[in-house]
Short mmCIF file of C-alpha atoms in Angstrom, two decimals:
data_model
loop_
_atom_site.label_atom_id
_atom_site.label_comp_id
_atom_site.label_asym_id
_atom_site.label_seq_id
_atom_site.Cartn_x
_atom_site.Cartn_y
_atom_site.Cartn_z
CA UNK H 741 -19.47 -1.86 -12.83
CA UNK H 742 -16.95 -1.96 -10.32
CA UNK H 743 -15.67 -5.42 -8.88
CA UNK H 744 -12.00 -6.84 -7.89
CA UNK H 745 -10.27 -7.85 -9.84
CA UNK H 746 -9.10 -11.70 -11.57
CA UNK H 747 -6.44 -13.21 -12.36
CA UNK H 748 -7.22 -12.90 -16.08
CA UNK H 749 -7.32 -9.95 -15.86
CA UNK H 750 -3.69 -8.69 -14.89
CA UNK H 751 -2.67 -8.15 -18.93
CA UNK H 752 -5.53 -5.67 -19.12
CA UNK H 753 -3.72 -3.98 -15.52
CA UNK H 754 -0.53 -4.08 -16.33
CA UNK H 755 -1.26 -2.18 -19.73
CA UNK H 756 -3.19 0.23 -17.48
CA UNK H 757 -0.22 0.92 -15.96
CA UNK H 758 1.98 1.44 -18.18
CA UNK H 759 -0.34 3.69 -19.68
CA UNK H 760 -0.12 5.53 -16.15
CA UNK H 761 3.20 5.11 -15.95
CA UNK H 762 3.15 7.50 -20.18
CA UNK H 763 0.50 9.58 -18.83
CA UNK H 764 2.94 10.47 -15.83
CA UNK H 765 5.93 11.16 -18.27
CA UNK H 766 7.60 7.94 -16.68
CA UNK H 767 7.32 4.99 -19.08
CA UNK H 768 10.48 4.11 -18.23
CA UNK H 769 10.02 3.54 -14.47
CA UNK H 770 6.49 0.65 -15.51
CA UNK H 771 8.94 -2.35 -14.71
CA UNK H 772 6.49 -4.84 -13.48
CA UNK H 773 6.40 -7.48 -15.41
CA UNK H 774 2.90 -9.51 -16.07
CA UNK H 775 4.14 -12.26 -13.24
CA UNK H 776 5.09 -10.33 -10.87
CA UNK H 777 1.59 -8.20 -11.05
CA UNK H 778 -0.04 -11.69 -10.61
CA UNK H 779 2.37 -12.67 -7.69
CA UNK H 780 1.27 -10.33 -6.15
CA UNK H 781 -2.47 -9.58 -6.84
CA UNK H 782 -2.82 -13.43 -6.33
CA UNK H 783 0.16 -15.48 -5.06
CA UNK H 784 -0.21 -16.70 -2.19
CA UNK H 785 0.28 -14.37 0.59
CA UNK H 786 -1.21 -10.94 -1.77
CA UNK H 787 0.79 -7.86 -0.69
CA UNK H 788 -1.96 -5.64 -3.79
CA UNK H 789 -4.66 -5.97 -4.85
CA UNK H 790 -6.75 -3.95 -7.50
CA UNK H 791 -10.07 -3.15 -8.43
CA UNK H 792 -11.73 -2.59 -11.92
CA UNK H 793 -13.84 -0.25 -13.62
CA UNK H 794 -15.84 -1.03 -16.35
CA UNK H 795 -17.88 0.86 -19.00
CA UNK H 796 -21.16 -0.74 -18.52
CA UNK H 797 -22.91 -1.07 -22.59
CA UNK H 798 -19.90 -2.83 -23.41
CA UNK H 799 -18.49 -3.98 -20.05
CA UNK H 800 -14.91 -3.29 -22.01
CA UNK H 801 -12.13 -2.46 -18.59
CA UNK H 802 -11.72 1.43 -18.46
CA UNK H 803 -9.81 2.39 -15.29
CA UNK H 804 -8.17 0.49 -12.04
CA UNK H 805 -7.41 0.74 -8.57
CA UNK H 806 -4.35 -0.75 -7.52
CA UNK H 807 -4.45 -0.30 -3.12
CA UNK H 808 -2.64 -1.94 -0.21
CA UNK H 809 -2.76 -1.49 3.19
CA UNK H 810 -0.56 1.17 5.14
CA UNK H 811 -1.22 1.34 9.50
CA UNK H 812 -1.57 4.38 11.28
CA UNK H 813 0.13 4.04 14.78
CA UNK H 814 -2.09 7.27 15.56
CA UNK H 815 -5.22 6.02 15.53
CA UNK H 816 -4.11 2.13 15.77
CA UNK H 817 -6.01 0.96 12.81
CA UNK H 818 -5.39 0.06 9.46
CA UNK H 819 -6.01 2.37 6.23
CA UNK H 820 -5.80 2.12 2.36
CA UNK H 821 -3.42 3.32 0.59
CA UNK H 822 -4.06 3.82 -3.42
CA UNK H 823 -0.66 2.67 -5.27
CA UNK H 824 -2.46 4.00 -8.99
CA UNK H 825 -6.24 4.62 -9.86
CA UNK H 826 -6.26 5.36 -14.06
CA UNK H 827 -8.61 6.09 -16.38
CA UNK H 828 -8.59 5.74 -20.02
CA UNK H 829 -8.42 9.42 -21.19
CA UNK H 830 -11.82 8.38 -23.78
CA UNK H 831 -13.57 6.80 -20.29
CA UNK H 832 -12.85 10.07 -17.90
CA UNK H 833 -15.51 12.34 -17.01
CA UNK H 834 -17.87 9.22 -17.20
CA UNK H 835 -17.42 8.65 -13.25
CA UNK H 836 -15.18 5.87 -13.28
CA UNK H 837 -12.47 7.18 -11.45
CA UNK H 838 -15.25 8.79 -8.90
CA UNK H 839 -16.74 5.14 -8.17
CA UNK H 840 -13.18 3.25 -7.58
CA UNK H 841 -12.99 6.19 -5.10
CA UNK H 842 -15.82 5.47 -3.57
CA UNK H 843 -15.62 1.74 -3.59
CA UNK H 844 -12.84 2.34 -1.67
CA UNK H 845 -13.76 4.37 0.81
CA UNK H 846 -16.87 1.52 1.81
CA UNK H 847 -14.56 -0.71 1.63
CA UNK H 848 -12.45 1.43 5.01
CA UNK H 849 -16.31 1.79 6.39
CA UNK H 850 -17.11 -1.94 6.04
CA UNK H 851 -14.20 -2.57 7.54
CA UNK H 852 -12.95 0.10 10.49
CA UNK H 853 -10.40 1.69 8.63
CA UNK H 854 -9.88 5.42 8.89
CA UNK H 855 -7.43 6.46 6.21
CA UNK H 856 -7.66 6.32 2.92
CA UNK H 857 -4.64 7.87 1.40
CA UNK H 858 -2.84 8.50 -1.60
CA UNK H 859 -0.14 11.13 -3.59
CA UNK H 860 -0.51 13.24 -6.43
CA UNK H 861 1.62 15.06 -9.18
CA UNK H 862 1.92 18.54 -8.78
CA UNK H 863 1.30 19.30 -12.04
CA UNK H 864 -1.49 17.76 -12.21
CA UNK H 865 -4.08 19.85 -12.17
CA UNK H 866 -7.09 17.90 -13.59
CA UNK H 867 -7.02 14.98 -11.15
CA UNK H 868 -5.78 17.44 -7.86
CA UNK H 869 -9.79 19.26 -8.78
CA UNK H 870 -10.42 16.05 -9.05
CA UNK H 871 -9.68 14.70 -5.85
CA UNK H 872 -10.92 18.21 -3.72
CA UNK H 873 -14.14 17.90 -5.22
CA UNK H 874 -14.38 15.26 -3.56
CA UNK H 875 -13.02 16.48 -0.44
CA UNK H 876 -9.68 14.62 -0.06
CA UNK H 877 -7.29 18.05 1.18
CA UNK H 878 -3.27 17.88 0.11
CA UNK H 879 -1.31 17.02 3.46
CA UNK H 880 1.18 20.08 2.92
CA UNK H 881 2.82 19.55 5.42
CA UNK H 882 5.07 16.08 4.42
CA UNK H 883 7.39 15.95 2.12
CA UNK H 884 7.69 12.20 -0.01
CA UNK H 885 11.17 10.72 0.14
CA UNK H 886 12.48 7.56 -1.49
CA UNK H 887 15.10 5.70 -1.70
CA UNK H 888 15.64 3.45 -4.59
CA UNK H 889 18.06 1.69 -7.16
CA UNK H 890 21.56 2.75 -6.79
CA UNK H 891 20.25 4.21 -3.38
CA UNK H 892 18.43 1.39 -2.03
CA UNK H 893 21.11 -0.91 -2.60
CA UNK H 894 23.59 1.08 -1.11
CA UNK H 895 21.74 1.44 1.98
CA UNK H 896 20.21 -1.96 1.87
CA UNK H 897 23.88 -3.38 1.77
CA UNK H 898 25.71 -1.29 4.05
CA UNK H 899 27.69 -2.99 7.01
CA UNK H 900 27.66 -6.33 4.97
CA UNK H 901 30.58 -8.31 3.88
#
């Protein structure tokens, strides 16, 4: 069962995000609070959206997809950027990840979005194989760059007195 997240899901989403960070070997980088997550998802101007995967038999939340809109200047339309896709290890292989991606693809088609994009760690071979089996292809000609922490502050504060 796939459904949009509700405010009551925020504590579970927060836990799933922390589990994903541990899986990706970076638990120290998952610093978002439940309050921040609630504001981003359900505040006055939501900036991110989430879908929940629940076990059909028990109703227990077993996974999630957190995403936001991006925009292609070349195509002239929005797309979805999938920030996090996570299914708990015990629930993997039961179709929850595919169901979450299918729902996001459905939203793209329904709304006229022309891209569903995400990043995957180079070492995450099981996920890469899963994505490629769905028809996704790596964008090897692009390299992701990121500014955070001190480098972001230094650049963002440049020229200010």
